[in-house]
mmCIF file of C-alpha atoms in Angstrom:
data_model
loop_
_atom_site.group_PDB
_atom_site.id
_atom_site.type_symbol
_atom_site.label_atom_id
_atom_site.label_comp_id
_atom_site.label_asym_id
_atom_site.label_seq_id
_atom_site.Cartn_x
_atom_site.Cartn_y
_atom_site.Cartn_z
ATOM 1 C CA UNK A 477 22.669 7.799 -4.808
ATOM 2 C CA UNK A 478 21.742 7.497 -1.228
ATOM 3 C CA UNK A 479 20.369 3.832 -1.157
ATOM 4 C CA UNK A 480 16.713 5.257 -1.064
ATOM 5 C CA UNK A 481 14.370 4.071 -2.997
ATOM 6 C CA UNK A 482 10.398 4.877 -3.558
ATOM 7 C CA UNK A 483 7.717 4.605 -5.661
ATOM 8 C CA UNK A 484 4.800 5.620 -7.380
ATOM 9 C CA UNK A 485 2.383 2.338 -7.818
ATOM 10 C CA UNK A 486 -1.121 3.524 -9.551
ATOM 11 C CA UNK A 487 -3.987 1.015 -11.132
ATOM 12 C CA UNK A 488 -4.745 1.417 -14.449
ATOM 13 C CA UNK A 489 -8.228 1.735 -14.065
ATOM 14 C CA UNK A 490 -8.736 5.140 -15.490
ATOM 15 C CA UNK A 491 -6.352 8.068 -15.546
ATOM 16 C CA UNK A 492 -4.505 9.674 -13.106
ATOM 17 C CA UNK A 493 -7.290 12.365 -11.260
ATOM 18 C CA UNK A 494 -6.189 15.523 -8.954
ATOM 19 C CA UNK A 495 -5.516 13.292 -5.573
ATOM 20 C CA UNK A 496 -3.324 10.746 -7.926
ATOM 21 C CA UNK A 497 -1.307 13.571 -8.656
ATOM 22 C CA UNK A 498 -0.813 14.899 -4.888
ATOM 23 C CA UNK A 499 0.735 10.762 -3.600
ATOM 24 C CA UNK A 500 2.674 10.737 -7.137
ATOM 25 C CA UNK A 501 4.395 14.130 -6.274
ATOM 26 C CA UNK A 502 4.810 13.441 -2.860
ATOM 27 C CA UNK A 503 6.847 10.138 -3.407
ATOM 28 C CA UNK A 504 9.157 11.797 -6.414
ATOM 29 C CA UNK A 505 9.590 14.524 -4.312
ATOM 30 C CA UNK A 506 10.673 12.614 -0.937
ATOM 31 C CA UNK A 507 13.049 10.185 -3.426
ATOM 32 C CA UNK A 508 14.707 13.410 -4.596
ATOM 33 C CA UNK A 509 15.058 15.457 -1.373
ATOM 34 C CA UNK A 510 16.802 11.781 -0.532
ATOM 35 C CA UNK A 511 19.323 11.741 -3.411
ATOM 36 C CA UNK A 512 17.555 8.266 -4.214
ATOM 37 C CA UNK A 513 15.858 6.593 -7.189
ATOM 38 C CA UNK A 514 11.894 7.080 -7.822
ATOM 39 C CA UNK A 515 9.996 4.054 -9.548
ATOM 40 C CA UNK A 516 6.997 3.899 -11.058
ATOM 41 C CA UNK A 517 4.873 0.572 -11.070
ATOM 42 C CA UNK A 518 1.605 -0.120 -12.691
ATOM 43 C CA UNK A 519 -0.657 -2.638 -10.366
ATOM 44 C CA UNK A 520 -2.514 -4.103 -12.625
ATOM 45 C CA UNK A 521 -3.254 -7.171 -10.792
ATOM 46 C CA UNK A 522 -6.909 -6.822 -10.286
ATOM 47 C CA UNK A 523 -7.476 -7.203 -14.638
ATOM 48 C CA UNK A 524 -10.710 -7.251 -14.626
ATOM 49 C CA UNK A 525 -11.063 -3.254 -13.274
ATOM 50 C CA UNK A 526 -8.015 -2.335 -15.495
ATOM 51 C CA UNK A 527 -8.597 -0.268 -18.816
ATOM 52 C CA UNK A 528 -7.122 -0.854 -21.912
ATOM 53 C CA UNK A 529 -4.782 1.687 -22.031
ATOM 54 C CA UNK A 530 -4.756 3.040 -18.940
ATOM 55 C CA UNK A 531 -1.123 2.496 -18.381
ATOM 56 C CA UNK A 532 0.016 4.442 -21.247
ATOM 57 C CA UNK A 533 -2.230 7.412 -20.002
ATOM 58 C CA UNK A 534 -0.735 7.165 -16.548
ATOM 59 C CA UNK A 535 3.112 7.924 -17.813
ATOM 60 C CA UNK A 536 2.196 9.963 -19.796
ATOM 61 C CA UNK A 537 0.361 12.274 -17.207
ATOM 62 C CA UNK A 538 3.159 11.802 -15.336
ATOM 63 C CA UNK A 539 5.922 12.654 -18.044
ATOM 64 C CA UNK A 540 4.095 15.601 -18.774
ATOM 65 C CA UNK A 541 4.484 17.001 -14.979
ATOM 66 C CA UNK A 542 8.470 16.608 -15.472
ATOM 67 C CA UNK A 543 7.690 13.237 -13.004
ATOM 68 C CA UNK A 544 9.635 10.360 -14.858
ATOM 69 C CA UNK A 545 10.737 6.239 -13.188
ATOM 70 C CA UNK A 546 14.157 6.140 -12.778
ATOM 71 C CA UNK A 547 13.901 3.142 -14.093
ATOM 72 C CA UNK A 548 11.566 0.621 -16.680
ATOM 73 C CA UNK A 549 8.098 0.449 -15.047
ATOM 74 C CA UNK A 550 7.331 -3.100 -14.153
ATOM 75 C CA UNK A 551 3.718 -4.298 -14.122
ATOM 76 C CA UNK A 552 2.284 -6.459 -11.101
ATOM 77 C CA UNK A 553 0.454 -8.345 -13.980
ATOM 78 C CA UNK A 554 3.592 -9.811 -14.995
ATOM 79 C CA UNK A 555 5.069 -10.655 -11.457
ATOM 80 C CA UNK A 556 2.061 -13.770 -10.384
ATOM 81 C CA UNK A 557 5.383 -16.389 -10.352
ATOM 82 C CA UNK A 558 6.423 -14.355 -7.370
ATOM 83 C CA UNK A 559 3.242 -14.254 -5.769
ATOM 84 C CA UNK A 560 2.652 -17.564 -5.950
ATOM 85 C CA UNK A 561 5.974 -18.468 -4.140
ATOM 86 C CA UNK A 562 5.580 -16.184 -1.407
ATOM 87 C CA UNK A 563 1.649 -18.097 -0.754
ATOM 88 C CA UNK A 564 3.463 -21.462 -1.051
ATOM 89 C CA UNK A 565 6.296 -19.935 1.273
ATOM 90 C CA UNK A 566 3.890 -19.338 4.011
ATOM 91 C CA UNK A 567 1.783 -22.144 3.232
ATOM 92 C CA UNK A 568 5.103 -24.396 3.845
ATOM 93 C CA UNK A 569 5.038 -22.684 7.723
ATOM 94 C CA UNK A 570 1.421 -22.685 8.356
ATOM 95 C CA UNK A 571 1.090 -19.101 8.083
ATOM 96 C CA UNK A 572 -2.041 -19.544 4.996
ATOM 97 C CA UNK A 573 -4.643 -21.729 4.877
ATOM 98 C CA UNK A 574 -7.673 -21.995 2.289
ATOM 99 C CA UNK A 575 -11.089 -20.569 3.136
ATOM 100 C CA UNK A 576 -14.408 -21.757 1.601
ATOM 101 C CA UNK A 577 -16.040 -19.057 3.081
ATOM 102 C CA UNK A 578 -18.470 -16.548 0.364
ATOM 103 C CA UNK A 579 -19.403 -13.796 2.142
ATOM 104 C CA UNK A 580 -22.630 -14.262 2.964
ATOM 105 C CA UNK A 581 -20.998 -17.047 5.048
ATOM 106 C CA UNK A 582 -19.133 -14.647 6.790
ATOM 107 C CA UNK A 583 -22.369 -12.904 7.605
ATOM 108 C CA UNK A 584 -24.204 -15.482 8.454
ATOM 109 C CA UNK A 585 -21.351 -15.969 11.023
ATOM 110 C CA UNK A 586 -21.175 -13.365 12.328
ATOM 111 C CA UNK A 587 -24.574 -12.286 12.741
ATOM 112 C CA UNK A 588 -25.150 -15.409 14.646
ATOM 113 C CA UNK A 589 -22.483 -14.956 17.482
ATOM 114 C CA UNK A 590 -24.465 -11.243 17.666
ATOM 115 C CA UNK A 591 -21.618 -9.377 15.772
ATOM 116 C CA UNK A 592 -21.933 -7.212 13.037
ATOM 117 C CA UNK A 593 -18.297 -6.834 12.520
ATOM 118 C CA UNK A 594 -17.814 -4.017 9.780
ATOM 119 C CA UNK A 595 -15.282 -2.060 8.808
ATOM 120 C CA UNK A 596 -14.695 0.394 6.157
ATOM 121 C CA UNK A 597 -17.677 -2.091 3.767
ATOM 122 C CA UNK A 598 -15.714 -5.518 4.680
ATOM 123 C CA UNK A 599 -16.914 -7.343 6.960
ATOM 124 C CA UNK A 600 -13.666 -8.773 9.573
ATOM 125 C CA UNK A 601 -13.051 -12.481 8.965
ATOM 126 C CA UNK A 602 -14.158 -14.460 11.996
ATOM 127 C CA UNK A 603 -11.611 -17.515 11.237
ATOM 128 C CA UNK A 604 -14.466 -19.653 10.327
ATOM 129 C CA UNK A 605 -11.469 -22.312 8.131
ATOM 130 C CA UNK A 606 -8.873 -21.745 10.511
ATOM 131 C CA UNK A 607 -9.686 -25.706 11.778
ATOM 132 C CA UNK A 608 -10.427 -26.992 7.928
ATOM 133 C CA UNK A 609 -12.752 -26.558 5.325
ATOM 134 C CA UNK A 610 -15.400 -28.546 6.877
ATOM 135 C CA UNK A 611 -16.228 -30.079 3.543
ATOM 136 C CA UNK A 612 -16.463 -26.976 1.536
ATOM 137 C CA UNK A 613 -13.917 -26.251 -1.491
ATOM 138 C CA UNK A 614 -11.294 -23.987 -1.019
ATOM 139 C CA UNK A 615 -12.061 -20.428 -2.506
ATOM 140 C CA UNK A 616 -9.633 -18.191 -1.456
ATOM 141 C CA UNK A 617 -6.535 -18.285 0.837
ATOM 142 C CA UNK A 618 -6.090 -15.928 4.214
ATOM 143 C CA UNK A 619 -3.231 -15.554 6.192
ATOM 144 C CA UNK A 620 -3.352 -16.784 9.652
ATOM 145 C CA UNK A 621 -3.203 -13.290 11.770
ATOM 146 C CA UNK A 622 -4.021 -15.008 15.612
ATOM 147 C CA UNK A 623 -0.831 -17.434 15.421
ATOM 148 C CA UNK A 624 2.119 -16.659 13.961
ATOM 149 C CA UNK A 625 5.527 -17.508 16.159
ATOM 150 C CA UNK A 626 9.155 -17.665 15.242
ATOM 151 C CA UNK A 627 11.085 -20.727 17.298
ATOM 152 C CA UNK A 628 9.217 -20.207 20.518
ATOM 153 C CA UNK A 629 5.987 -19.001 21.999
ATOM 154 C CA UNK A 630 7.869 -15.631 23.713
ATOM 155 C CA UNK A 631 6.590 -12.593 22.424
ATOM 156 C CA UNK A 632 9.392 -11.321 20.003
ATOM 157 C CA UNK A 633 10.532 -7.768 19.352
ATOM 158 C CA UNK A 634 11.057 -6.483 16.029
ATOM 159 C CA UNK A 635 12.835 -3.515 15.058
ATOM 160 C CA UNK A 636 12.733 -1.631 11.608
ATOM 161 C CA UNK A 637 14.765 1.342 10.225
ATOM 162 C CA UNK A 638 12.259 3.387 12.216
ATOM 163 C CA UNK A 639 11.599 1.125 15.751
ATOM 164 C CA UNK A 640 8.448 -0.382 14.015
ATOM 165 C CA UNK A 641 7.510 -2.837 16.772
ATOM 166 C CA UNK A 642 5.316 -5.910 17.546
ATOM 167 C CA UNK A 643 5.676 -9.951 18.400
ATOM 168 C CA UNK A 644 3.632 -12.670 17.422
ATOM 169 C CA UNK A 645 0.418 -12.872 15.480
ATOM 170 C CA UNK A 646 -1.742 -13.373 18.932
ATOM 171 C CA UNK A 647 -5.144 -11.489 19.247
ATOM 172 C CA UNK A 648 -3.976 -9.548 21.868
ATOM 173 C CA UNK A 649 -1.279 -7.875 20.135
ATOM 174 C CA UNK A 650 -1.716 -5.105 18.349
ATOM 175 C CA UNK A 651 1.143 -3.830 16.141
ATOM 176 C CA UNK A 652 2.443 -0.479 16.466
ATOM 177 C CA UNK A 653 4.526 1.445 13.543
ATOM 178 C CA UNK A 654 5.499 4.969 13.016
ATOM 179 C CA UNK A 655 4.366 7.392 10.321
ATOM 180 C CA UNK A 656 6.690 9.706 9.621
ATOM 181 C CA UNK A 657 3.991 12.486 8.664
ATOM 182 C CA UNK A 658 0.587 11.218 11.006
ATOM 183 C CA UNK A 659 2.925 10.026 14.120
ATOM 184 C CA UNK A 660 2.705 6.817 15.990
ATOM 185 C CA UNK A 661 -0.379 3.967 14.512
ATOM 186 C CA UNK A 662 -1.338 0.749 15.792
ATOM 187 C CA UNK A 663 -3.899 -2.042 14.538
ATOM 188 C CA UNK A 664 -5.078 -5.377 15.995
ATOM 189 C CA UNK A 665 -4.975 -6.943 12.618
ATOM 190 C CA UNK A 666 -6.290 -10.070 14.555
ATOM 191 C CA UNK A 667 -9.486 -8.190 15.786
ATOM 192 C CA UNK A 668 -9.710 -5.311 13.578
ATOM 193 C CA UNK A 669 -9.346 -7.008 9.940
ATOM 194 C CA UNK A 670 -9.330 -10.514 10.476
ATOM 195 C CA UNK A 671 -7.717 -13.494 8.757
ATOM 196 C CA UNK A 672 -7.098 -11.491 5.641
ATOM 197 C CA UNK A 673 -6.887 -12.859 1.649
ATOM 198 C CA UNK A 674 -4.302 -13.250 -0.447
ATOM 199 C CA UNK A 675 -5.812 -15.307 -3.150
ATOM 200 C CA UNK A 676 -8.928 -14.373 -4.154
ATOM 201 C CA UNK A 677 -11.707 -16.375 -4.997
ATOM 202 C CA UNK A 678 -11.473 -15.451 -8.480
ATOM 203 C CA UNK A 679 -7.993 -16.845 -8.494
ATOM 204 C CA UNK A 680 -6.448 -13.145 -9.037
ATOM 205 C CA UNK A 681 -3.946 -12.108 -6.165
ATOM 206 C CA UNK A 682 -4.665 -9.782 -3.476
ATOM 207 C CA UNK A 683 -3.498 -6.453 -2.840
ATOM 208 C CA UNK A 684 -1.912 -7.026 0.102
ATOM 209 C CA UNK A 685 0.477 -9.846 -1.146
ATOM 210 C CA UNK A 686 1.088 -8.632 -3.971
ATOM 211 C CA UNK A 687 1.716 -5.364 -3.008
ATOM 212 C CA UNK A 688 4.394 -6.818 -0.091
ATOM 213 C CA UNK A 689 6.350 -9.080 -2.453
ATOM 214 C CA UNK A 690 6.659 -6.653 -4.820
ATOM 215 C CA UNK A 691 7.900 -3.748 -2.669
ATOM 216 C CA UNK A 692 10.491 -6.096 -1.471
ATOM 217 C CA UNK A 693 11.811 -7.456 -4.944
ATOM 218 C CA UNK A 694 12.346 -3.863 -6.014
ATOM 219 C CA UNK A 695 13.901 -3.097 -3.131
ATOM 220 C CA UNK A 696 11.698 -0.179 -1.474
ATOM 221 C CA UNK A 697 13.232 1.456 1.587
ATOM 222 C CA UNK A 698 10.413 3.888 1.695
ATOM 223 C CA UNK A 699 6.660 4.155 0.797
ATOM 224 C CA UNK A 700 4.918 7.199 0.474
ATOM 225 C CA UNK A 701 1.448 7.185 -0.398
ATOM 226 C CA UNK A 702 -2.096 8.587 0.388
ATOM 227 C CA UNK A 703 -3.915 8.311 3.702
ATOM 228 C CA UNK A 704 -6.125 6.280 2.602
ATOM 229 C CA UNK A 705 -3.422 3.750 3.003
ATOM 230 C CA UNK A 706 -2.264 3.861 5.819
ATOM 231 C CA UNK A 707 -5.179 1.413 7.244
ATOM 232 C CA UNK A 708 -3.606 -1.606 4.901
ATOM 233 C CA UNK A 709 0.132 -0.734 6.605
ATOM 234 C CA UNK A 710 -0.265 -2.896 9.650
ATOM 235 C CA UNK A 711 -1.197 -5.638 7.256
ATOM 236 C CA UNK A 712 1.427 -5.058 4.930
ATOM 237 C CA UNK A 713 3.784 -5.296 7.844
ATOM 238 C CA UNK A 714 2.592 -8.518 9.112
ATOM 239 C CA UNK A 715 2.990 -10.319 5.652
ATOM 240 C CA UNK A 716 6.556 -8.698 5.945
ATOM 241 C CA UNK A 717 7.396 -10.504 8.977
ATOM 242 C CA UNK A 718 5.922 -13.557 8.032
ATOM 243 C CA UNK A 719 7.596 -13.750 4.649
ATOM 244 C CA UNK A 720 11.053 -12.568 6.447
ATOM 245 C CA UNK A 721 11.336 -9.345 4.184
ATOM 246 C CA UNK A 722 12.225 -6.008 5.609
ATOM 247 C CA UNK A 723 9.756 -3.269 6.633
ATOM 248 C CA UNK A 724 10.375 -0.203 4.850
ATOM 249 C CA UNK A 725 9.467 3.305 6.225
ATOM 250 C CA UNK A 726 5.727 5.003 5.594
ATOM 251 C CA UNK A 727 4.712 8.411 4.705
ATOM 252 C CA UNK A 728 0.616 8.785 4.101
ATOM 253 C CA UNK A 729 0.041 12.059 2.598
ATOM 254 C CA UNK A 730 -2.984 14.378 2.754
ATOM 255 C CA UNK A 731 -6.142 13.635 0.582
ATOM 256 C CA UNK A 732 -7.980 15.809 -1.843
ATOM 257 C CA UNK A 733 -11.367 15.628 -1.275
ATOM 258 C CA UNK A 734 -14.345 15.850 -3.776
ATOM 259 C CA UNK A 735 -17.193 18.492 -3.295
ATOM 260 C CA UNK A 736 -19.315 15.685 -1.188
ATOM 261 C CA UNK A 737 -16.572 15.408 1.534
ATOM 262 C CA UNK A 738 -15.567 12.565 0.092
ATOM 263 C CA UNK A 739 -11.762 11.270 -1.296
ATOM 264 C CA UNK A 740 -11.566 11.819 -4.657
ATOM 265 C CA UNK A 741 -11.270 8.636 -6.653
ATOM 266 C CA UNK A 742 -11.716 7.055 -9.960
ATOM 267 C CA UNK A 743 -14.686 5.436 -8.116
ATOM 268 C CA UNK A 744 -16.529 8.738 -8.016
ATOM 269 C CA UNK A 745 -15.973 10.201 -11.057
ATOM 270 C CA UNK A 746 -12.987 12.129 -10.512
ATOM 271 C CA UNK A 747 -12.364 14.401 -13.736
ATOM 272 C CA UNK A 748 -9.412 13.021 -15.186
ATOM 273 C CA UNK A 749 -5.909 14.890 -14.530
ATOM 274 C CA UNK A 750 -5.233 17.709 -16.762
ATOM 275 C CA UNK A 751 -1.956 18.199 -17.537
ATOM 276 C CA UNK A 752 -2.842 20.920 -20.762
ATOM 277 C CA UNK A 753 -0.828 23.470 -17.801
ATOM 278 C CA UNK A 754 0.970 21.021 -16.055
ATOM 279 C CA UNK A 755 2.308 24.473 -13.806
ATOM 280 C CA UNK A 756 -1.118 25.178 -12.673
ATOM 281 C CA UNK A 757 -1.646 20.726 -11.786
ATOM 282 C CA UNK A 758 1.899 20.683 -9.678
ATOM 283 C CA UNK A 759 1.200 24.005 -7.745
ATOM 284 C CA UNK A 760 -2.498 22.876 -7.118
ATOM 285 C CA UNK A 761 -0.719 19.168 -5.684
ATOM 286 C CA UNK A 762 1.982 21.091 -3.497
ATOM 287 C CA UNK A 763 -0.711 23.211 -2.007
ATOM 288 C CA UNK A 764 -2.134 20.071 -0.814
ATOM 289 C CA UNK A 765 0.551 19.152 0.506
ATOM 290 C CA UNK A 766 1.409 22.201 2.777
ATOM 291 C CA UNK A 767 4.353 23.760 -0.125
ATOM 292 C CA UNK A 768 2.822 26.762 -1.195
ATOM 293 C CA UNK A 769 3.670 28.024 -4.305
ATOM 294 C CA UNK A 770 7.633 27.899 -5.521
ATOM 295 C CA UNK A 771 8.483 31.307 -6.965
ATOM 296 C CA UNK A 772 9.423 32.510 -10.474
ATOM 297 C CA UNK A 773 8.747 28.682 -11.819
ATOM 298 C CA UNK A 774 8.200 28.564 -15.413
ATOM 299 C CA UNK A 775 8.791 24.904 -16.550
ATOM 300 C CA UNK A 776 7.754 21.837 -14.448
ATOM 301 C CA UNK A 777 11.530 20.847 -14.203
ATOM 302 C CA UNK A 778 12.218 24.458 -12.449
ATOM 303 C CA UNK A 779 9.306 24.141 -9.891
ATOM 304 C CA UNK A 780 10.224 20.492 -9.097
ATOM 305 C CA UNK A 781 13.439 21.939 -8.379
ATOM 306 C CA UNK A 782 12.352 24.005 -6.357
ATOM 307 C CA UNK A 783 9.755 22.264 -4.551
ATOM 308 C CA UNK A 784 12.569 19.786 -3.546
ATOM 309 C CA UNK A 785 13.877 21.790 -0.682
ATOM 310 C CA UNK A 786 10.185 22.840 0.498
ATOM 311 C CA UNK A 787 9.339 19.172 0.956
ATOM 312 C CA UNK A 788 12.913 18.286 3.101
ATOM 313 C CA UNK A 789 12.224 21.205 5.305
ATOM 314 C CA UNK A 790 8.419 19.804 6.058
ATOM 315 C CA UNK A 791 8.629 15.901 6.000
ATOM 316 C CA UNK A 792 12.797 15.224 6.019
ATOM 317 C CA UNK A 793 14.031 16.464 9.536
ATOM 318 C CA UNK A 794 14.567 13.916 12.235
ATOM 319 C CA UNK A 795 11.741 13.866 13.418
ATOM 320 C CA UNK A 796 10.629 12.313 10.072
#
């Protein structure tokens, strides 16, 4: 094995659909053109959207496409000890701080000072409980994005496996990192997202922590996922830095897109995967994904196989 290792990480909240399939093959197939291990993790953190079963579904889908973890799946919903010692990590150096903030607070705020700060649905955090709670209870907790220094106020320099680089948390930085399929991205977390949570106000852990901690403890050098991603990677890099972990490489693969232009999700109905010709579900994912069709394929072992060498020619030169 080379050392690399990458993963697969789906919510149970229904079955795998079409443009599950397309990030799941993309990761197993980047692990393999690699010589390195392929996990599979089930992030069931947010419970309440999870379904019964779901999981079960999931690897099975996947077993049926030839597309099998390397190892025992672990399950985020199982893994809250380590969350909550990465919050009181940060918490312990300032980084996190508890907001009492509902979001109609936020909007209040925000229309107020004229802003109607929006992106993607959320509205960006305008560090309201950055000074206190101003007599409020805590309801969630948010990482400090605007200050964040290691031993001195200089602007630091950090370097990952693939010159991913940015200093402090200061809202005039914005952090640059390198995609090895879309190129060069950069994202004023500060500006552009805001003071983001990690705790919810429901108590449940947030995406973005949990999905940080977790990629570290299993020891990812390399996440490959779908584009609709790659806006939570400058985030996911920040919590990095601030929890001293390493910054593995990112790959955001193409979407498939539902008849109304839109991604295909669980969230719009997305017919579940069929994997009754698991042959017709692969080839239909490595279109997507700029492979063509492998020849003379008959099992889904045989066009993996083959498929292998398609990928390293498109996303494993250099350049990637």
């Amino acid at each position: 094995m080379s050392g690399y290792k990458g993963r697969f990480a789906p919510s149970p909240t229904g079955p795998l659909h079409a443009g599950s399939l397309v990030a799941a093959l993309a990761s197993w197939l980047d692990a393999r053109a690699h010589q390195g291990l392929w996990l599979v993790r089930i992030e069931d953190v947010d419970t309440p959207r999870c379904m019964p079963g779901a999981d079960r579904i999931i690897l099975q889908q996947l077993a049926a496409c030839g597309l099998e973890s390397d190892e025992t799946p672990v399950y985020q919903s199982q893994r809250r000890a380590l969350y909550r010692q990465a919050l009181d990590q940060l918490v312990a150096h300032g980084l996190a701080y508890p907001c009492g903030c509902t979001r109609s607070d936020i909007a209040d705020t925000l229309a107020g000072a004229g802003e109607a700060r929006a992106r993607h649905g959320e509205l960006v955090y305008p560090g309201t409980c950055r000074s206190g709670l101003h007599g409020r209870a805590a309801r969630t907790w948010r990482l400090l994005t605007a200050k964040y220094e290691e031993n001195t106020a200089q602007v630091q320099e950090i370097r990952s496996q693939d010159a991913i680089k940015t200093g402090v948390f200061n809202d005039d930085v914005e952090l640059m990192w390198h995609d090895r399929l879309l190129g060069k991205q950069g994202q004023n977390v500060s500006r552009e997202v805001g003071d983001f949570v990690l705790k919810r106000a429901d108590g449940l852990w947030a995406y973005q922590l949990a999905v940080v901690v977790d990629d570290a403890a299993q020891g990812m050098t390399d996440i490959v996922r779908g584009q609709d991603l790659a806006d939570n990677t400058a985030r996911q890099i920040l919590l990095q830095q601030a929890l001293g972990l390493p910054t593995p490489r990112y790959l955001h693969t193409p979407l498939v897109l539902g008849l109304n232009g839109e991604k295909l999700s669980k969230q719009n109905a997305a017919q579940a995967l069929d994997t009754g010709d698991p042959l017709a579900a692969l080839g239909q994912a490595g279109r997507t994904l700029g492979l063509g069709d492998p020849v003379s394929a008959n099992t889904p072992a045989r066009w993996l196989q083959q498929a292998v060498p398609l990928w390293a020619a498109r996303c494993c030169s250099p350049a990637h």
